[in-house]
Amino acid sequence: MKRHTVLFRPLPCLAWGGAWVCLSGLTLVRLWALLYGRLPSLAIPALAVLLTGVTLLVGWRLEIPRRFLLPFGPTWKTALAAALAFVPGMALDTSYQLFTVGDMAIGGTLFRLLCGAGSGLFFACVVLALLWAGRSFGRLPMPWGTAVLAVALVVNVITALYCTGTATVYYWDTNIYWSSSTMLAGQHLGLSQLRLVAESVITQEYNYLLSFPLSLVMRVLGTNRYVFLFATVNLYVLPALLGMLVLGRRSKYGGILLCCATPMLLYTALTGFVDVAAAGAGIWAFVIYTDESRPQAARGILTGGLLTLVFLLRRYFFFFTVSFGIAAFLALLVRRSQWKSFLTMAVTGVGFSLFFGQSFVVSQVLSANYADTYSAYDQGRWIDLVMLCRYYGYIMMAVALVCAVFLLLRSESRYSALLSLCQPVLCLFLFTRIQSHGQQHLLLYLPAFCFALAGGMELLPERRAVRWVPWALALCTLGSSFLPRPQPSHPSEIAVPDPLPSFTYVPGQRTDLAQLVALRVYVDSLSAEEQKTAAVLASSFTFNSSIYDNTLRSLNIPQSGGPSTSMIYFATVDKRDGFSWNALTADYLIVADPVQTHLGADNQHILTVLAQPVLDGTGIGTAYRRLDQSFPLEDGVTVYVYERTREITQAEYQAISDTLVALYPDYAQQYQPPAG
């Protein structure tokens, strides 16, 4: 009876009513982005009010605010924390970025205020729940001593040696976050930039969440590649290595051994993949969720937050999130008493995902046919195998599997062992339904790999004759990654799987840098008298448009300030991209001979349908004249520049369209030539 009378006291009643109104405004805008055109316009507000009311009623019945939203109790500290979270939650609300408002009434000031207030309220609840969970979880025994200092010193020394010895060009994914961090570092730091970062989560595949912290360092120290890599290592790699030290804390030198056994983490960062931050969050998810000595609800909330964070940082880590959730559910088969941790993790993860990543979850997970759109990236299971062995080594993968099985046989570790065994298997199954693995994608398996090895080391007896085994394995793995050896340009060149990691920390050296610089200077010189445009028709690891764009920057060569030829982007992947019709208006085409593809000609017809005729001088290629200069690159590739000598006819436009539509009739819309 007491609970019901409290509800109708004036202050609680006013608070619940205000929350209902504000959260209904937020729900309305989110549902509008999802359901407009599918439901009658008046039905969406009614549904928003109903859903919000039911959710608040359930929250009241379960006493959610009292149980999970009072980290400091009903005190001014809790109120202050809520207020400090409410303001940025309201100011940085991105709900209206989910759809085009136009002149619809929902874009009015009242709706925007209600939505912003609802967003601020929800964000305040998120912060309070995480604070409550953190306080309830308690402190972890952190190895803040010599081990951390030694690891930090070693990785920074390796980074310095790698940076100073590298002479190459950074392109595609190894350049994207360097470029976005540089862009943010050059902008004014204020609310507008914070909104830009928040909106990027809604609108961009490569959002700025990972770029923004790096840009803060680059504002002070400069925007060159060295600063970018040092910032990545210290902001993203070191927290992941700290997670390894915590994982291995129950065995002597266990954390150091984990760091030595996983050299691919630092190497992946040094090649430009800031994805290591998501892998670090995944390691901490294992640390927190498997600590059964802590309160279940606190573990679930913190893990749910981390699982949301990992795929907000890098989209493909959604496979990690989903596989972790399914594996955690399967782990209940051996320890049903842990249902509270799973339930709170699931509810928190779903709630956080819908609030922070609605556009991704709805448009790219629930709606998009990724398996078909990205089929060009599926190179077969052999590529997946050799990539895993190239960066982990099949010896260490076998050791991790044995460790997980032994943990599974022990009743006290069976719950966490089943989680660490199922998660990577499920993740591998789900990911390979879409595409094959690139270097960065192998980070998906690092958290479970580390957890299994840490558990195995904990089982080893204290006898000296046994303790040398993990040291031998870890040091051999680490040492293998420092051996100088030729590196394949594509995984298909690897004949047999590698027993130990076969990548090398020996800095990369391109022998054709002078030719790449000369090509860039030559193409820019074509605009000496008047502005010209050009497009690059090549897409391989030897030469592509990104290599052309980033040659000077990668070599720290400043822009001359003189004339430069404007580049027109040319798409390269058939089902993912439409044909780049604008390239047919370019004054020049930069074409590599032989035609350069990285996914095979069968998956990049939108490139070959133009590049090959230009090289052969047939069909549409008769509209182009090859200039005298040529630029020989590595791997027997030569780059030529072709000048367009006449307008492209409508029949030639249509011929390209007909060829592509015949290959992909289901994607005909992507290959329609522009009107007129």
XYZ file of C-alpha atoms in Angstrom:
676
model
C 0.000 0.000 0.000
C 2.860 2.331 0.808
C 4.294 2.112 -2.710
C 1.000 3.190 -4.286
C 0.458 6.118 -1.953
C 3.968 7.396 -2.657
C 3.181 7.452 -6.363
C 0.393 9.964 -5.888
C 2.292 12.405 -3.719
C 2.584 15.730 -5.573
C 6.359 15.753 -6.124
C 6.793 12.148 -7.322
C 3.651 12.482 -9.431
C 5.012 15.655 -11.058
C 8.404 14.034 -11.678
C 6.912 10.929 -13.286
C 4.536 13.057 -15.356
C 7.337 15.293 -16.591
C 9.462 12.275 -17.455
C 6.515 10.775 -19.359
C 6.053 13.944 -21.428
C 9.753 14.438 -22.214
C 10.498 10.810 -22.967
C 7.364 10.648 -25.125
C 8.830 13.496 -27.180
C 12.083 11.580 -27.632
C 10.242 8.356 -28.485
C 8.004 10.201 -30.957
C 10.944 11.547 -32.952
C 12.724 8.175 -32.920
C 9.576 6.345 -34.026
C 8.895 8.997 -36.660
C 12.286 8.254 -38.227
C 11.374 4.578 -38.308
C 7.649 4.484 -39.060
C 6.785 7.625 -41.030
C 5.016 6.545 -44.189
C 4.280 3.123 -42.753
C 1.726 4.171 -40.145
C -0.808 7.003 -40.143
C 0.788 10.194 -38.856
C -1.520 10.436 -35.830
C -0.855 6.829 -34.866
C 2.852 7.470 -34.252
C 2.363 10.001 -31.382
C -0.208 7.708 -29.790
C 2.202 4.798 -30.008
C 5.027 6.923 -28.567
C 2.922 7.976 -25.567
C 1.747 4.406 -25.010
C 5.203 2.840 -25.224
C 6.712 5.448 -22.939
C 3.917 5.040 -20.408
C 4.255 1.260 -20.350
C 8.030 1.516 -19.966
C 7.742 3.975 -17.080
C 5.081 1.840 -15.429
C 7.314 -1.221 -15.616
C 10.216 0.830 -14.287
C 8.128 2.033 -11.369
C 6.840 -1.447 -10.561
C 10.375 -2.844 -10.600
C 11.675 0.164 -8.639
C 14.355 0.794 -11.253
C 15.154 4.370 -10.103
C 15.673 3.319 -6.484
C 17.666 0.221 -7.358
C 19.904 1.368 -10.212
C 19.799 5.179 -10.558
C 20.988 6.380 -7.165
C 24.776 5.913 -7.208
C 25.222 8.217 -4.203
C 21.816 7.605 -2.657
C 18.990 10.190 -2.649
C 21.475 13.036 -2.146
C 22.594 16.225 -3.810
C 25.530 14.322 -5.370
C 23.132 12.166 -7.369
C 21.125 15.236 -8.381
C 24.302 17.036 -9.449
C 25.493 14.053 -11.509
C 22.092 13.852 -13.199
C 22.108 17.570 -13.993
C 25.650 17.470 -15.386
C 24.647 14.565 -17.640
C 21.308 16.102 -18.664
C 22.869 19.217 -20.205
C 25.181 17.518 -22.766
C 22.526 14.862 -23.396
C 20.085 17.576 -24.448
C 22.606 19.789 -26.240
C 24.087 16.940 -28.288
C 20.846 15.160 -29.160
C 21.058 13.804 -32.702
C 17.546 12.378 -33.079
C 16.602 14.793 -35.845
C 19.590 13.639 -37.899
C 17.768 10.337 -38.424
C 15.415 11.792 -41.041
C 14.667 14.887 -43.109
C 12.197 17.133 -41.308
C 11.323 19.454 -44.179
C 8.232 21.515 -43.356
C 6.603 18.854 -41.160
C 5.103 19.980 -37.869
C 7.304 17.543 -35.959
C 10.216 19.844 -36.724
C 8.627 22.650 -34.699
C 10.229 24.200 -31.629
C 7.942 22.437 -29.131
C 8.730 18.987 -30.484
C 12.430 19.767 -30.622
C 12.433 20.927 -27.004
C 10.545 17.843 -25.837
C 12.845 15.567 -27.792
C 15.952 17.319 -26.466
C 14.655 17.156 -22.899
C 13.853 13.478 -23.343
C 17.323 12.837 -24.734
C 18.907 14.678 -21.821
C 16.795 12.711 -19.346
C 17.664 9.384 -20.942
C 21.371 10.259 -21.067
C 21.220 11.243 -17.402
C 19.724 7.828 -16.610
C 22.539 6.178 -18.599
C 25.197 8.054 -16.637
C 23.530 7.372 -13.278
C 23.151 3.673 -14.073
C 26.828 3.399 -15.052
C 27.898 5.299 -11.937
C 25.751 3.027 -9.769
C 27.165 -0.054 -11.468
C 30.730 1.183 -11.118
C 30.333 1.900 -7.400
C 28.564 -1.408 -6.814
C 31.134 -3.365 -8.788
C 33.968 -1.960 -6.711
C 37.630 -1.611 -7.503
C 39.622 -4.127 -9.469
C 43.141 -4.966 -8.305
C 45.059 -2.948 -10.881
C 48.749 -3.642 -11.591
C 49.922 -0.036 -11.401
C 53.544 -0.892 -10.617
C 56.597 -1.867 -12.595
C 54.678 -4.048 -15.059
C 52.588 -1.166 -16.394
C 55.567 1.157 -16.680
C 57.587 -1.518 -18.460
C 54.798 -2.247 -20.941
C 54.258 1.463 -21.611
C 57.980 2.022 -22.171
C 58.381 -0.964 -24.496
C 55.400 -0.156 -26.724
C 56.468 3.479 -27.056
C 60.026 2.488 -27.974
C 58.713 0.033 -30.583
C 56.420 2.753 -31.922
C 59.320 5.187 -32.223
C 61.481 2.664 -34.085
C 58.649 1.704 -36.401
C 57.757 5.307 -37.200
C 61.289 6.429 -37.943
C 62.027 3.432 -40.168
C 58.846 3.407 -42.252
C 58.820 4.774 -45.795
C 55.471 3.986 -47.358
C 52.135 5.479 -48.354
C 49.082 5.171 -46.111
C 45.763 4.538 -47.804
C 42.214 3.240 -47.314
C 41.527 2.160 -43.725
C 45.089 2.853 -42.583
C 44.582 6.503 -43.517
C 40.904 7.220 -42.770
C 41.269 8.000 -39.074
C 44.504 9.902 -39.578
C 42.671 12.144 -42.041
C 39.580 12.626 -39.859
C 41.713 13.319 -36.768
C 43.674 15.893 -38.753
C 40.437 17.482 -39.956
C 39.059 17.755 -36.413
C 42.366 19.116 -35.105
C 42.154 21.942 -37.628
C 38.652 22.994 -36.603
C 37.528 25.234 -33.789
C 37.004 23.233 -30.599
C 33.523 23.945 -29.309
C 29.938 22.804 -29.147
C 29.644 22.703 -32.939
C 32.488 20.204 -33.182
C 31.041 18.091 -30.378
C 27.750 18.025 -32.294
C 29.642 17.055 -35.449
C 31.178 14.107 -33.592
C 27.815 13.084 -32.132
C 26.064 13.364 -35.502
C 28.739 11.267 -37.172
C 27.639 8.315 -35.040
C 24.238 8.559 -36.703
C 25.328 9.357 -40.243
C 28.763 7.857 -40.960
C 30.274 4.398 -41.208
C 33.631 5.743 -40.033
C 32.412 8.074 -37.322
C 34.567 10.477 -35.333
C 34.331 8.886 -31.876
C 37.845 7.490 -32.164
C 39.192 10.463 -34.084
C 38.140 13.101 -31.560
C 40.471 12.082 -28.664
C 43.344 11.738 -31.122
C 42.606 15.189 -32.529
C 42.986 16.731 -29.069
C 46.553 15.440 -28.897
C 47.246 16.470 -32.482
C 46.098 20.028 -31.766
C 49.053 20.375 -29.427
C 51.764 18.197 -30.956
C 51.013 18.417 -34.672
C 49.172 16.379 -37.264
C 51.928 14.250 -38.768
C 51.820 10.456 -38.815
C 54.179 10.103 -35.850
C 51.892 12.043 -33.531
C 48.863 10.118 -34.791
C 50.483 6.742 -34.064
C 51.858 7.734 -30.662
C 48.433 9.052 -29.676
C 46.781 5.825 -30.878
C 49.222 3.657 -28.948
C 48.942 5.560 -25.682
C 45.210 6.271 -25.774
C 43.976 2.955 -27.208
C 46.631 0.230 -27.100
C 47.787 0.784 -23.514
C 44.247 0.450 -22.028
C 43.873 -2.837 -23.933
C 47.230 -4.061 -22.608
C 46.177 -2.987 -19.109
C 43.118 -5.190 -19.550
C 45.459 -8.082 -20.381
C 47.464 -7.394 -17.228
C 44.252 -7.548 -15.214
C 43.164 -10.755 -16.952
C 46.462 -12.411 -16.098
C 46.684 -11.112 -12.538
C 45.943 -14.505 -10.938
C 49.131 -16.103 -12.249
C 52.678 -14.890 -11.843
C 53.654 -12.672 -14.789
C 50.425 -13.767 -16.478
C 49.635 -10.307 -17.803
C 53.127 -9.824 -19.242
C 52.876 -13.204 -20.952
C 49.539 -12.222 -22.520
C 51.071 -9.033 -23.884
C 53.947 -11.019 -25.382
C 51.612 -13.650 -26.857
C 49.510 -11.072 -28.728
C 51.939 -8.900 -30.751
C 49.248 -8.375 -33.390
C 47.522 -5.779 -31.170
C 50.313 -3.208 -31.265
C 51.178 -4.034 -34.869
C 47.587 -3.428 -35.949
C 47.717 -0.010 -34.306
C 51.052 0.852 -35.936
C 49.613 0.121 -39.378
C 46.940 2.740 -38.668
C 43.954 0.786 -37.364
C 42.467 2.567 -34.370
C 40.096 -0.411 -34.148
C 42.339 -1.578 -31.293
C 40.241 0.640 -29.007
C 37.186 -1.548 -29.642
C 39.249 -4.672 -28.970
C 40.376 -3.135 -25.684
C 36.768 -2.488 -24.683
C 36.026 -6.126 -25.550
C 38.820 -7.313 -23.256
C 37.396 -5.248 -20.410
C 33.945 -6.715 -21.121
C 35.408 -10.173 -20.471
C 37.194 -8.925 -17.345
C 34.022 -7.469 -15.852
C 31.394 -9.993 -16.926
C 33.319 -13.076 -15.810
C 34.118 -11.764 -12.324
C 31.445 -13.744 -10.468
C 32.488 -12.309 -7.106
C 30.892 -8.964 -8.044
C 27.180 -8.021 -7.955
C 25.406 -9.471 -10.986
C 23.406 -6.368 -11.869
C 26.513 -4.171 -11.779
C 28.404 -6.598 -14.013
C 25.528 -6.715 -16.473
C 25.102 -2.955 -16.739
C 28.807 -2.275 -17.206
C 29.149 -5.068 -19.755
C 26.072 -3.888 -21.659
C 27.605 -0.434 -21.856
C 30.910 -1.820 -23.128
C 29.210 -4.025 -25.717
C 27.373 -0.980 -27.052
C 30.569 1.061 -27.069
C 32.531 -1.496 -29.114
C 30.260 -1.339 -32.150
C 29.744 2.408 -31.876
C 33.530 2.725 -32.168
C 33.778 0.298 -35.098
C 30.665 -0.990 -36.803
C 31.865 -4.512 -37.558
C 32.318 -5.125 -33.816
C 28.558 -5.595 -33.777
C 29.453 -9.212 -34.520
C 31.387 -9.256 -31.252
C 28.446 -7.734 -29.373
C 25.901 -10.193 -30.738
C 28.133 -13.236 -30.303
C 28.998 -12.195 -26.738
C 25.307 -11.860 -25.884
C 24.407 -15.248 -27.374
C 27.402 -16.904 -25.701
C 26.429 -15.367 -22.342
C 22.947 -16.832 -22.747
C 24.377 -20.268 -23.591
C 26.652 -20.045 -20.538
C 23.519 -19.991 -18.368
C 23.119 -23.670 -19.240
C 25.902 -24.482 -16.792
C 25.177 -21.772 -14.190
C 21.579 -20.638 -14.150
C 22.190 -18.597 -11.000
C 23.843 -15.933 -13.212
C 20.599 -14.966 -14.940
C 20.559 -11.488 -13.390
C 23.884 -10.571 -14.973
C 22.658 -11.739 -18.372
C 19.291 -10.006 -18.074
C 20.740 -6.658 -17.011
C 23.383 -6.920 -19.727
C 20.742 -7.653 -22.380
C 18.375 -4.880 -21.276
C 21.194 -2.353 -20.938
C 22.748 -3.328 -24.260
C 19.456 -3.132 -26.164
C 18.481 0.162 -24.543
C 21.868 1.791 -25.096
C 22.068 0.448 -28.673
C 18.699 1.876 -29.658
C 19.482 5.249 -28.107
C 23.047 5.704 -29.370
C 22.986 3.589 -32.523
C 19.412 3.450 -33.808
C 20.314 4.295 -37.390
C 22.959 1.579 -37.551
C 20.822 -1.087 -35.890
C 17.764 -0.353 -38.036
C 19.228 0.496 -41.432
C 22.362 -1.626 -41.519
C 21.564 -4.572 -39.257
C 17.829 -5.166 -39.555
C 17.220 -3.863 -43.076
C 20.352 -4.144 -45.228
C 21.304 -7.296 -47.110
C 24.971 -7.134 -46.146
C 25.761 -10.669 -47.260
C 24.930 -9.781 -50.868
C 26.080 -6.154 -50.918
C 29.491 -7.101 -49.517
C 29.786 -10.435 -51.325
C 32.840 -9.097 -53.160
C 34.697 -9.159 -49.846
C 34.026 -12.860 -49.352
C 37.247 -14.439 -50.593
C 36.554 -17.908 -49.163
C 37.284 -19.730 -45.937
C 40.904 -20.421 -46.893
C 41.626 -16.696 -46.724
C 40.035 -16.581 -43.260
C 42.243 -19.447 -42.098
C 45.512 -18.049 -43.400
C 44.696 -14.603 -41.997
C 44.023 -16.007 -38.525
C 47.245 -17.994 -38.641
C 49.200 -15.062 -40.061
C 48.381 -12.844 -37.068
C 47.881 -15.372 -34.256
C 49.721 -18.504 -35.422
C 47.971 -21.861 -35.331
C 50.165 -23.021 -32.425
C 48.876 -20.307 -30.088
C 45.316 -20.724 -31.353
C 45.540 -24.436 -30.558
C 46.942 -23.634 -27.114
C 44.071 -21.215 -26.451
C 41.556 -23.864 -27.523
C 43.127 -26.453 -25.197
C 43.053 -23.942 -22.334
C 39.358 -23.235 -22.932
C 38.549 -26.965 -22.986
C 40.423 -27.591 -19.735
C 38.601 -24.676 -18.111
C 35.340 -26.140 -19.353
C 36.082 -29.428 -17.568
C 36.392 -27.695 -14.178
C 33.081 -26.899 -12.512
C 34.256 -23.628 -10.934
C 35.392 -22.174 -14.285
C 32.843 -23.822 -16.585
C 30.589 -20.764 -16.865
C 33.261 -18.331 -18.076
C 34.970 -21.052 -20.143
C 31.778 -21.719 -22.094
C 31.480 -17.982 -22.746
C 35.067 -17.729 -24.024
C 34.619 -20.810 -26.191
C 31.255 -19.931 -27.742
C 31.860 -16.234 -28.365
C 34.681 -16.505 -30.950
C 33.055 -19.497 -32.643
C 29.753 -17.653 -33.015
C 31.537 -14.487 -34.095
C 33.497 -16.372 -36.746
C 30.327 -18.007 -38.039
C 28.405 -14.719 -38.228
C 31.237 -12.689 -39.743
C 32.064 -15.189 -42.467
C 28.438 -15.116 -43.578
C 29.199 -11.579 -44.772
C 32.832 -11.376 -45.868
C 36.368 -12.592 -45.339
C 38.650 -11.155 -42.687
C 40.976 -8.239 -43.167
C 43.793 -7.535 -40.735
C 41.692 -5.333 -38.454
C 38.790 -7.788 -38.304
C 40.962 -10.324 -36.481
C 40.711 -8.104 -33.399
C 37.223 -9.576 -32.946
C 38.795 -12.708 -31.476
C 41.476 -11.102 -29.326
C 39.412 -10.756 -26.090
C 38.362 -14.424 -25.968
C 41.866 -15.497 -27.032
C 43.410 -13.579 -24.125
C 40.806 -14.820 -21.650
C 41.404 -18.465 -22.569
C 45.190 -18.106 -22.291
C 44.884 -16.314 -18.939
C 42.682 -19.089 -17.567
C 45.063 -21.746 -18.831
C 48.052 -20.114 -17.140
C 46.090 -20.003 -13.902
C 45.680 -23.794 -14.044
C 49.392 -24.522 -14.435
C 51.102 -25.982 -11.378
C 53.799 -23.955 -9.666
C 56.597 -26.354 -10.616
C 59.472 -24.607 -12.380
C 59.672 -27.370 -14.964
C 56.171 -26.441 -16.151
C 56.297 -22.668 -15.826
C 58.837 -22.298 -18.622
C 56.295 -23.536 -21.196
C 54.150 -20.349 -21.417
C 57.300 -18.233 -21.480
C 58.699 -20.248 -24.388
C 55.439 -20.020 -26.329
C 54.953 -16.298 -25.671
C 58.533 -15.329 -26.510
C 58.559 -17.426 -29.685
C 55.326 -15.764 -30.761
C 56.690 -12.315 -30.000
C 60.052 -13.017 -31.604
C 58.459 -14.345 -34.779
C 56.766 -10.987 -35.351
C 60.150 -9.202 -35.365
C 61.807 -11.437 -37.955
C 62.519 -9.656 -41.261
C 60.670 -11.444 -44.045
C 58.958 -10.575 -47.327
C 55.299 -9.722 -46.875
C 52.602 -10.962 -49.286
C 50.632 -8.313 -51.142
C 47.467 -10.433 -50.767
C 46.498 -13.351 -48.457
C 45.924 -15.567 -51.505
C 49.713 -15.635 -51.961
C 50.144 -17.543 -48.670
C 50.618 -21.224 -49.540
C 50.261 -22.798 -46.079
C 48.975 -21.552 -42.700
C 51.663 -20.145 -40.419
C 52.464 -21.860 -37.087
C 53.576 -18.525 -35.591
C 52.677 -14.939 -36.557
C 54.271 -14.140 -39.917
C 53.756 -10.375 -40.072
C 56.804 -8.324 -39.207
C 57.491 -5.219 -37.169
C 60.308 -4.409 -39.606
C 59.119 -1.063 -41.034
C 57.628 -1.147 -44.505
C 59.609 0.303 -47.413
C 58.182 1.099 -50.846
C 60.779 1.254 -53.583
C 58.644 3.328 -55.953
C 58.017 6.390 -53.807
C 59.913 8.660 -56.200
C 57.661 7.531 -59.065
C 54.516 8.148 -57.013
C 55.704 11.656 -56.160
C 56.585 12.294 -59.798
C 53.117 11.119 -60.866
C 51.434 13.490 -58.433
C 53.580 16.435 -59.524
C 52.994 15.647 -63.204
C 49.212 15.407 -62.888
C 49.085 18.671 -60.947
C 51.202 20.341 -63.624
C 48.443 19.628 -66.157
C 46.464 22.412 -64.467
C 49.225 24.988 -64.869
C 47.280 27.035 -67.404
C 43.708 26.288 -66.381
C 41.953 24.085 -63.825
C 41.647 20.456 -64.930
C 39.997 17.374 -63.459
C 41.170 13.769 -63.303
C 40.077 10.374 -61.985
C 42.137 7.363 -60.894
C 41.121 4.042 -62.442
C 42.956 1.575 -60.207
C 42.146 -0.281 -57.011
C 44.938 -2.522 -55.771
C 47.404 -2.561 -52.907
C 50.041 -1.296 -55.347
C 48.101 1.673 -56.709
C 44.701 3.210 -56.047
C 43.120 6.632 -55.674
C 43.858 6.755 -51.947
C 47.556 6.122 -52.581
C 47.551 8.929 -55.140
C 45.814 11.329 -52.755
C 48.062 10.580 -49.769
C 51.510 10.197 -51.313
C 52.826 13.639 -50.413
C 51.239 13.672 -46.963
C 52.579 10.215 -46.083
C 56.100 11.356 -46.944
C 55.750 14.658 -45.055
C 56.114 16.608 -48.302
C 54.237 19.910 -48.014
C 51.825 21.001 -50.713
C 53.539 23.335 -53.166
C 50.754 25.899 -53.078
C 50.763 25.995 -56.862
C 48.110 24.703 -59.266
C 46.653 21.271 -58.583
C 44.387 19.071 -60.637
C 41.002 18.425 -59.045
C 40.283 14.737 -58.474
C 36.940 13.053 -59.185
C 36.225 10.021 -57.008
C 35.822 6.733 -58.872
C 33.957 3.887 -57.115
C 35.424 0.397 -57.383
C 33.170 -2.331 -55.883
C 30.269 -3.539 -58.036
C 27.375 -4.255 -55.654
C 28.413 -1.806 -52.962
C 28.859 1.193 -55.268
C 27.156 2.636 -58.290
C 29.104 3.560 -61.390
C 30.920 6.909 -61.105
C 29.436 8.673 -64.124
C 31.130 11.957 -63.220
C 34.465 10.361 -64.097
C 33.436 10.442 -67.752
C 33.520 14.241 -67.595
C 37.108 14.292 -66.266
C 39.762 15.842 -68.450
C 42.231 13.064 -67.637
C 42.130 9.447 -66.529
C 45.000 7.947 -64.521
C 45.074 4.267 -65.445
C 47.304 1.431 -64.217
C 48.464 -1.308 -66.582
C 47.599 -4.110 -66.045
C 44.197 -3.105 -64.655
C 44.504 -3.047 -60.871
C 41.865 -4.687 -58.648
C 42.082 -5.916 -55.048
C 38.889 -8.017 -55.008
C 39.271 -9.598 -58.425
C 37.976 -8.411 -61.782
C 34.746 -10.376 -61.313
C 33.817 -8.130 -58.386
C 35.054 -4.838 -59.837
C 33.490 -4.598 -63.279
C 32.608 -0.938 -62.679
C 36.367 -0.343 -62.815
C 37.375 -2.707 -65.610
C 34.492 -1.711 -67.919
C 36.209 1.646 -68.402
C 39.872 0.989 -67.595
C 40.388 -1.876 -70.043
C 38.946 -0.107 -73.124
C 41.041 2.964 -72.308
C 44.208 0.841 -72.162
C 43.241 -1.007 -75.356
C 42.070 2.091 -77.219
C 38.777 0.439 -78.157
C 35.145 1.438 -77.675
C 34.873 4.277 -75.212
C 38.675 4.217 -75.040
C 38.837 5.952 -78.424
C 37.819 9.137 -76.624
C 41.186 9.230 -74.840
C 44.789 9.851 -75.898
C 47.702 8.522 -73.840
C 50.245 11.163 -72.821
C 53.957 10.560 -73.170
C 54.876 10.182 -69.501
C 54.739 6.767 -67.792
C 55.380 5.838 -64.155
C 56.668 2.320 -63.371
C 55.678 1.091 -59.894
C 56.263 -2.040 -57.855
C 54.998 -5.488 -58.920
C 55.315 -4.719 -62.642
C 52.605 -2.039 -62.618
C 52.905 0.995 -64.899
C 50.693 4.066 -64.567
C 49.702 6.134 -67.603
C 47.765 9.390 -67.922
C 45.111 9.645 -70.654
C 43.655 12.909 -71.931
C 40.024 13.027 -73.031
C 39.874 14.327 -76.602
C 36.119 14.430 -77.160
C 32.798 14.260 -75.350
C 31.515 10.841 -74.327
C 28.437 9.981 -76.392
C 25.073 8.946 -74.992
C 25.496 5.567 -76.697
C 28.757 5.007 -74.805
C 27.064 5.925 -71.529
C 24.315 3.453 -72.307
C 26.764 0.724 -73.311
C 28.416 0.861 -69.890
C 25.019 0.794 -68.198
C 23.819 -2.156 -70.280
C 26.963 -4.154 -69.498
C 26.629 -3.638 -65.739
C 22.866 -4.200 -65.638
C 23.321 -7.475 -67.523
C 25.779 -8.578 -64.840
C 23.668 -7.403 -61.891
C 20.009 -7.045 -62.892
C 18.930 -6.723 -59.241
C 21.140 -3.641 -58.910
C 20.032 -1.976 -62.137
C 19.176 1.278 -60.384
C 22.812 1.777 -59.400
C 23.956 1.636 -63.016
C 21.482 3.964 -64.709
C 23.270 6.731 -66.645
C 22.445 10.328 -65.724
C 19.522 11.913 -67.561
C 20.529 13.740 -70.723
